[in-house]
XYZ file of C-alpha atoms in Angstrom:
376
model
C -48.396 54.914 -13.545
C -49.798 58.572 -12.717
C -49.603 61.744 -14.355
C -46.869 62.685 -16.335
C -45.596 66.649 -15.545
C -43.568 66.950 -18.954
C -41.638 70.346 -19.012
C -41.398 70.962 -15.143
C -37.360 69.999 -14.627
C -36.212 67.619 -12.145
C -33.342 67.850 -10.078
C -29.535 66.544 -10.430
C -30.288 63.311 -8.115
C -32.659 62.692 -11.058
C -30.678 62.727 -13.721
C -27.990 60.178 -11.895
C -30.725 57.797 -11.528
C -31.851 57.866 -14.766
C -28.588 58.184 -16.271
C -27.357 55.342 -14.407
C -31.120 53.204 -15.391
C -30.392 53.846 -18.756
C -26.877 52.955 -18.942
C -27.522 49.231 -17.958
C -30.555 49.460 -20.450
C -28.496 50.087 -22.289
C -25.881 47.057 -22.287
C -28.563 45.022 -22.061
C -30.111 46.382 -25.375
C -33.288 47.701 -23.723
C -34.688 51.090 -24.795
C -33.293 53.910 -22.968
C -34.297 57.243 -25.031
C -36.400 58.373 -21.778
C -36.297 57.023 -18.355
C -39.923 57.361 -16.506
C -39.033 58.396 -12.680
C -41.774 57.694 -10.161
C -42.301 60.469 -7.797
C -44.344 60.204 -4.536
C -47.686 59.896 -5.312
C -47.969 57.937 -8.268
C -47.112 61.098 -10.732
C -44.265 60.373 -13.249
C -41.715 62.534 -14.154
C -39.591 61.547 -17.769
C -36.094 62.289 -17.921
C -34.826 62.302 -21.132
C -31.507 60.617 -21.786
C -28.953 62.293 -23.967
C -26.774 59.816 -25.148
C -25.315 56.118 -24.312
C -21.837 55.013 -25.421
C -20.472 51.231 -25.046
C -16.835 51.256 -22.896
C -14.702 48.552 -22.900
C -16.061 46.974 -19.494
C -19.793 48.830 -19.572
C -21.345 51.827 -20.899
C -22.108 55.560 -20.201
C -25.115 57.235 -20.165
C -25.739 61.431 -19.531
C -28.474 63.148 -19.002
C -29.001 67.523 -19.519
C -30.098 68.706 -16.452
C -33.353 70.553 -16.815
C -33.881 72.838 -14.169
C -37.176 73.783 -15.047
C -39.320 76.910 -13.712
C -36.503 77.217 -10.586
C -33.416 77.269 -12.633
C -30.057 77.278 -11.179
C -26.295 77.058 -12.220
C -26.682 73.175 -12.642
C -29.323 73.858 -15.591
C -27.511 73.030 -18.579
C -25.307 70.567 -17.016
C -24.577 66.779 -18.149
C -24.740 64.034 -15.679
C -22.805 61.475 -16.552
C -23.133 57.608 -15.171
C -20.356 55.191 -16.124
C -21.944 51.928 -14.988
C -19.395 48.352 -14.808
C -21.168 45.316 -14.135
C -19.432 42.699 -11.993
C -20.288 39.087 -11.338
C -20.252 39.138 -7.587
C -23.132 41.128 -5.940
C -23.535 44.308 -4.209
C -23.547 47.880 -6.127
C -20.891 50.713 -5.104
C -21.627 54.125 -5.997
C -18.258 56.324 -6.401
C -18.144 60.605 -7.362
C -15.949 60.685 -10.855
C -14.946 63.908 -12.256
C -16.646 67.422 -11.195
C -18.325 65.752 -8.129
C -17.095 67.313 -4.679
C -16.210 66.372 -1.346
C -17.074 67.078 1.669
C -14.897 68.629 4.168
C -16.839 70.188 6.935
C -19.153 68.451 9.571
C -22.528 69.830 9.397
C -24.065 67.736 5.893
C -25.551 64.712 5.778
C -22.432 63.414 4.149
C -19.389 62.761 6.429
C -16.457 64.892 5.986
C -13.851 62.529 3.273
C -16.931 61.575 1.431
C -18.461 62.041 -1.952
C -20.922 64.790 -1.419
C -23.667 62.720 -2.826
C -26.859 62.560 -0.367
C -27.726 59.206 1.367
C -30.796 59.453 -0.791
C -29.660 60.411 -4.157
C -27.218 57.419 -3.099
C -30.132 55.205 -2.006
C -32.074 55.514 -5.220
C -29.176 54.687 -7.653
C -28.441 51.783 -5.673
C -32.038 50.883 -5.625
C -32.900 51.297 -8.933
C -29.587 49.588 -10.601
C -30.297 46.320 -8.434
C -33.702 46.323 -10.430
C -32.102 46.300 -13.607
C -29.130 44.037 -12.799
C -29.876 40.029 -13.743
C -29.778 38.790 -10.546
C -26.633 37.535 -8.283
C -24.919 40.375 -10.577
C -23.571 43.855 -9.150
C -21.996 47.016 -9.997
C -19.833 50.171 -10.292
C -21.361 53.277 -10.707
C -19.698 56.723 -10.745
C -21.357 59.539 -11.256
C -19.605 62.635 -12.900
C -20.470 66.317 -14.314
C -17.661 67.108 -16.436
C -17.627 70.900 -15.407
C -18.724 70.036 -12.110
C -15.681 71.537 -10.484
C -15.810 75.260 -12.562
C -19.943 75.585 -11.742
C -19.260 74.680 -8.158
C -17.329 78.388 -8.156
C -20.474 79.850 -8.498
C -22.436 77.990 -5.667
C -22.061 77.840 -2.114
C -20.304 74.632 -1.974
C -17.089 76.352 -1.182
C -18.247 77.606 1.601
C -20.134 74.659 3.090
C -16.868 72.967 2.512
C -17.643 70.682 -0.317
C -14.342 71.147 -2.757
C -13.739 69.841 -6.371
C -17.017 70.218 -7.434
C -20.965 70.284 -7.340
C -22.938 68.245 -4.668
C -25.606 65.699 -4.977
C -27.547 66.991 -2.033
C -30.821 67.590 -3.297
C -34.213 66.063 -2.677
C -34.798 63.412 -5.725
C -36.727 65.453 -7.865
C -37.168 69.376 -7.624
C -39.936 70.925 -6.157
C -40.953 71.992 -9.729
C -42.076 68.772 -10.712
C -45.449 69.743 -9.123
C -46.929 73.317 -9.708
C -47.642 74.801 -6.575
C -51.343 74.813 -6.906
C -51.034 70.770 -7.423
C -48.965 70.559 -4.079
C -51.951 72.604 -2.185
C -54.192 70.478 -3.379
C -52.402 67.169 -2.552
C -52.348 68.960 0.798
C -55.831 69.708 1.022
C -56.753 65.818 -0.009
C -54.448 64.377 2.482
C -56.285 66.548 5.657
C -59.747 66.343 3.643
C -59.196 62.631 3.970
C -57.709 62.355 7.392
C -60.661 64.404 9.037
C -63.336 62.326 7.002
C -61.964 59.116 9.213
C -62.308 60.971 12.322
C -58.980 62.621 13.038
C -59.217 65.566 15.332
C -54.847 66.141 15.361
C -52.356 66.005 12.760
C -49.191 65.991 12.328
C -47.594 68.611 9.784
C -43.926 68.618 8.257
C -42.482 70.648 5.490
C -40.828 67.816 4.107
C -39.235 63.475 4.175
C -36.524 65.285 7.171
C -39.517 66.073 8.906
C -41.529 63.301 8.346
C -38.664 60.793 9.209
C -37.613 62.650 12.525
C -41.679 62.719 13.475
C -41.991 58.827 12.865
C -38.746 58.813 15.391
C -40.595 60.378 17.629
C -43.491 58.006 17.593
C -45.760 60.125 15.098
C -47.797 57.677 13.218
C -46.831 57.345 9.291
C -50.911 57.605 8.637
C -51.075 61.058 10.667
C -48.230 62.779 9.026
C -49.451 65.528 6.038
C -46.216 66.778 3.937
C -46.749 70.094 3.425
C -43.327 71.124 1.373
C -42.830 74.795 1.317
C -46.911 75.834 1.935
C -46.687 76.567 5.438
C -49.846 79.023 5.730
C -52.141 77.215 3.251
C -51.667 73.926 5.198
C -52.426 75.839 8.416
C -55.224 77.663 6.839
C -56.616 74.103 4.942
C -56.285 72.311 8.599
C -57.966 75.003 10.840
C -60.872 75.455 8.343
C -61.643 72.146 8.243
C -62.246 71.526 11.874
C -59.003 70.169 12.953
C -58.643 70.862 16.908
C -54.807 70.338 17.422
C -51.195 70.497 16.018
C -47.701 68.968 15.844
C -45.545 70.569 13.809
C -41.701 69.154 13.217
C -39.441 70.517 10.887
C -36.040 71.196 10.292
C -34.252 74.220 11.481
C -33.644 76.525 8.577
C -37.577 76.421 7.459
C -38.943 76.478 10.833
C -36.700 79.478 11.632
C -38.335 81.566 8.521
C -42.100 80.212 9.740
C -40.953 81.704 13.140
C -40.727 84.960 11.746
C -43.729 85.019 10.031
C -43.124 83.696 6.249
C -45.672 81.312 4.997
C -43.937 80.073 2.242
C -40.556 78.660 2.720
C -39.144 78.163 -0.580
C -35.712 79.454 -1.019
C -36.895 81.575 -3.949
C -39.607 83.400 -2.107
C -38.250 83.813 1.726
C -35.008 84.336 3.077
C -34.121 85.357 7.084
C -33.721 82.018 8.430
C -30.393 83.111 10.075
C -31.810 86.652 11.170
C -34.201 84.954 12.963
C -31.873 82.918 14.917
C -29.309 86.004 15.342
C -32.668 88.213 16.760
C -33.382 85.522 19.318
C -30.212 84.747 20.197
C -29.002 88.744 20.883
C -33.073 88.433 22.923
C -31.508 86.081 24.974
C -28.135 87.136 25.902
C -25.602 86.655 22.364
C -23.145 89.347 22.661
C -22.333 91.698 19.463
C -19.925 88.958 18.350
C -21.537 85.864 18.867
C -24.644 87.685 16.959
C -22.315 88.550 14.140
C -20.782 85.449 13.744
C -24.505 83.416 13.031
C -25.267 86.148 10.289
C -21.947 85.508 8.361
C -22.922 81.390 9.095
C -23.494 79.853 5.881
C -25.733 76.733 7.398
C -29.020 77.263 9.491
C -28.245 73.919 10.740
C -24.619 74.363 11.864
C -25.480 77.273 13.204
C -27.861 76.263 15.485
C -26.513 73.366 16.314
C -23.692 75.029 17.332
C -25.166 77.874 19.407
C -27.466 75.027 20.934
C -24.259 74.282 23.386
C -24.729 77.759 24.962
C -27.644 78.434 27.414
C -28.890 81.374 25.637
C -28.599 79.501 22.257
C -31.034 77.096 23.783
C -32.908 79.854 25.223
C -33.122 81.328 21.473
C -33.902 78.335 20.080
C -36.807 77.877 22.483
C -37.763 81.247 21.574
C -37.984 80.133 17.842
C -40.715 77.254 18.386
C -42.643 79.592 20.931
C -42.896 81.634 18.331
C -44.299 79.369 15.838
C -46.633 78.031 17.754
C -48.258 81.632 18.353
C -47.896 82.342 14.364
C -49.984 78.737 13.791
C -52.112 79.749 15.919
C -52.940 82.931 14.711
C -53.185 81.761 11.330
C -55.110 78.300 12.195
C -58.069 80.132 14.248
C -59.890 77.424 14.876
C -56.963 75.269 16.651
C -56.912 75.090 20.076
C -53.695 73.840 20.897
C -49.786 73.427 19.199
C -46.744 71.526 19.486
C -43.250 72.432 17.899
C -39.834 70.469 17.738
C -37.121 71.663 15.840
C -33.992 69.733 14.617
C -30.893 70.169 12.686
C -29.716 67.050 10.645
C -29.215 64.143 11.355
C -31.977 63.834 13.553
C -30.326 66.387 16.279
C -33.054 67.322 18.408
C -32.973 71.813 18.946
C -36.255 72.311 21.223
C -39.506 71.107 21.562
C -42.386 72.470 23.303
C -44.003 71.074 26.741
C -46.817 69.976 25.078
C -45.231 67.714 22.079
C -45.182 64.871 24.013
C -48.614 64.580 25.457
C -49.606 65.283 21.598
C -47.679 62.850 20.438
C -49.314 60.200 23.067
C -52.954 61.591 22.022
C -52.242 61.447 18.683
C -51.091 57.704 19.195
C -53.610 56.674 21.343
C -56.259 58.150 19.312
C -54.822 55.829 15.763
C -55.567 53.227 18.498
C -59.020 53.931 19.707
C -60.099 54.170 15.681
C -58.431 50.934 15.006
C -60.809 49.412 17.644
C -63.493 50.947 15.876
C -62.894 49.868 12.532
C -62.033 46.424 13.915
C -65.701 46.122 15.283
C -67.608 47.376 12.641
């Protein structure tokens, strides 16, 4: 199954999934002391389950969130899945107690609805079809009993997500890996790429990036996640003789790369709305309109929303110019760069000139080594 990272955390999509696993263990009278989560990769990440409880048309299961080495207000917290099974097919996932809503455009989430992520949403459903006999469905909701008082100390409010904590997250925390494993993935995944022959890549900080790239006609094969490692990907990829770049990532990271910090983790970097405010007052913002992005809670409202204004797209261009020149000051040995930029879901900011004819090369060369390996 892969490694197993015991005492790293995981993240409160996590704990629904498991939660909501071991419930219909549960019923079924399965084992469900520890559900085994795999993560991308093959690497496994247990989530221990707190407790089960029989209800009069299903059972409960909750999980203690374990935050791990990036704790946060949610650390502590029990995730609760009350799972019904129904005789005709198709699962519904609904938000119980101390689970917000949405209220603001801007999310992934619509405004009216639970302000749990389509992929957090994607891998309950997923995962409680594999345990369900089959023509069987179900009714999950997902709760956090003081979901609604921790919310008061996150930004939720202000994003607009009321009556509790969101299910946003990626669906297991970046701590799950130590940050010299995720270099090293990194550092495989180019090692391996240039060893068949590729001379351009393809790097995103993350499954936003990687889906908008495919989009854009990126082949899967030639995309490297590089999570929050900005200048050791650029520094792995230049040293090992790669000649070109794409780079596509959502706003918010790509706006702290811009300004010259290497690792993007929310922890370690902050600025991402500086950055935009700097370019935008470069390219004609007034005092107010500058003001207004740094009190902006979102990097991707915001720059979606100054994107309607020719000097927000004249800002905006400034902010993949400038990553380009900070890859290529980093990546020496690179002789050319693409950038797009994009706010979710899938809104296209700025690109570069060149990202296209990249993009083409990059196809065409998958192409040429496909012949190749087709005639040997």
């Amino acid at each position: 199954m892969g490694e197993v990272r015991d005492g790293k955390g995981f993240s409160t999509a996590a704990a629904a999934v498991a939660a909501s696993v071991a419930a219909l263990r549960f019923l079924q009278g399965k084992g469900c002391a520890e559900i085994d989560l795999v993560l991308q990769g093959g690497a496994v990440v247990q989530v221990p389950i707190t407790g089960c409880l029989r209800m009069e048309s299903g059972a409960d299961a909750w999980v203690t969130k374990d935050a791990g080495d990036d704790p946060d207000v949610t650390h502590g917290a029990v995730i609760v899945s009350s799972v019904k099974p129904t005789k005709e097919p198709g699962i519904t996932i609904l938000g119980g107690r101390g689970i917000g809503v949405v209220t603001k455009p801007g999310l992934l989430v619509a405004p009216g609805k639970v302000a749990i992520n389509p992929g957090p949403m994607a891998l309950i459903r997923r995962s409680v079809e594999e345990e369900l006999p089959q023509g069987m469905g179900a009714t999950v909701t997902i709760s956090i009993p003081n979901g609604e008082e921790l919310a008061k100390r996150t930004y939720n409010p202000r994003l607009g997500i009321v009556g509790g904590l969101s299910i946003l997250d990626a669906p297991y925390t970046p701590s799950t890996l130590d940050s010299d494993s995720i270099v090293d993935a990194i550092k495989s995944k180019l090692s391996a790429l240039e060893a068949a022959g590729a001379r351009t890549v393809c790097l995103v900080p993350g499954n936003y990036g990687r889906r908008m790239a495919i989009i854009l006609g990126v082949p899967d094969d030639r995309i490297v996640n590089i999570s929050n490692f900005a200048g050791d990907a650029l520094t792995i990829a230049s040293n090992l003789g790669f000649e070109k770049l794409i780079l596509i990532g959502q706003v918010g990271k790509f706006a702290k790369l811009s300004a010259g910090s290497f690792d993007t983790h929310n922890a370690r970097s902050g600025g991402r709305l500086e950055a935009i405010a700097a370019y935008s007052a470069l390219h004609g913002a007034c005092s107010d309109e500058v003001r207004e992005i740094l009190e902006g809670t979102m990097a991707d409202e915001v720059a979606t929303r100054i994107s309607r204004t020719d000097w927000g797209k004249a800002a905006l261009k400034e902010l993949t110019d400038r990553i380009v020149k900070t890859a290529m000051s980093t990546a020496t040995g690179i002789s050319e760069c693409a950038c797009m930029t994009f706010s979710l879901p899938d809104r296209e900011l700025s690109r570069t000139e060149n990202l296209e004819a990249l993009i083409a090369e990059i196809k065409n060369d998958g192409k040429q080594r496909e012949k190749k390996r087709e005639r040997q």
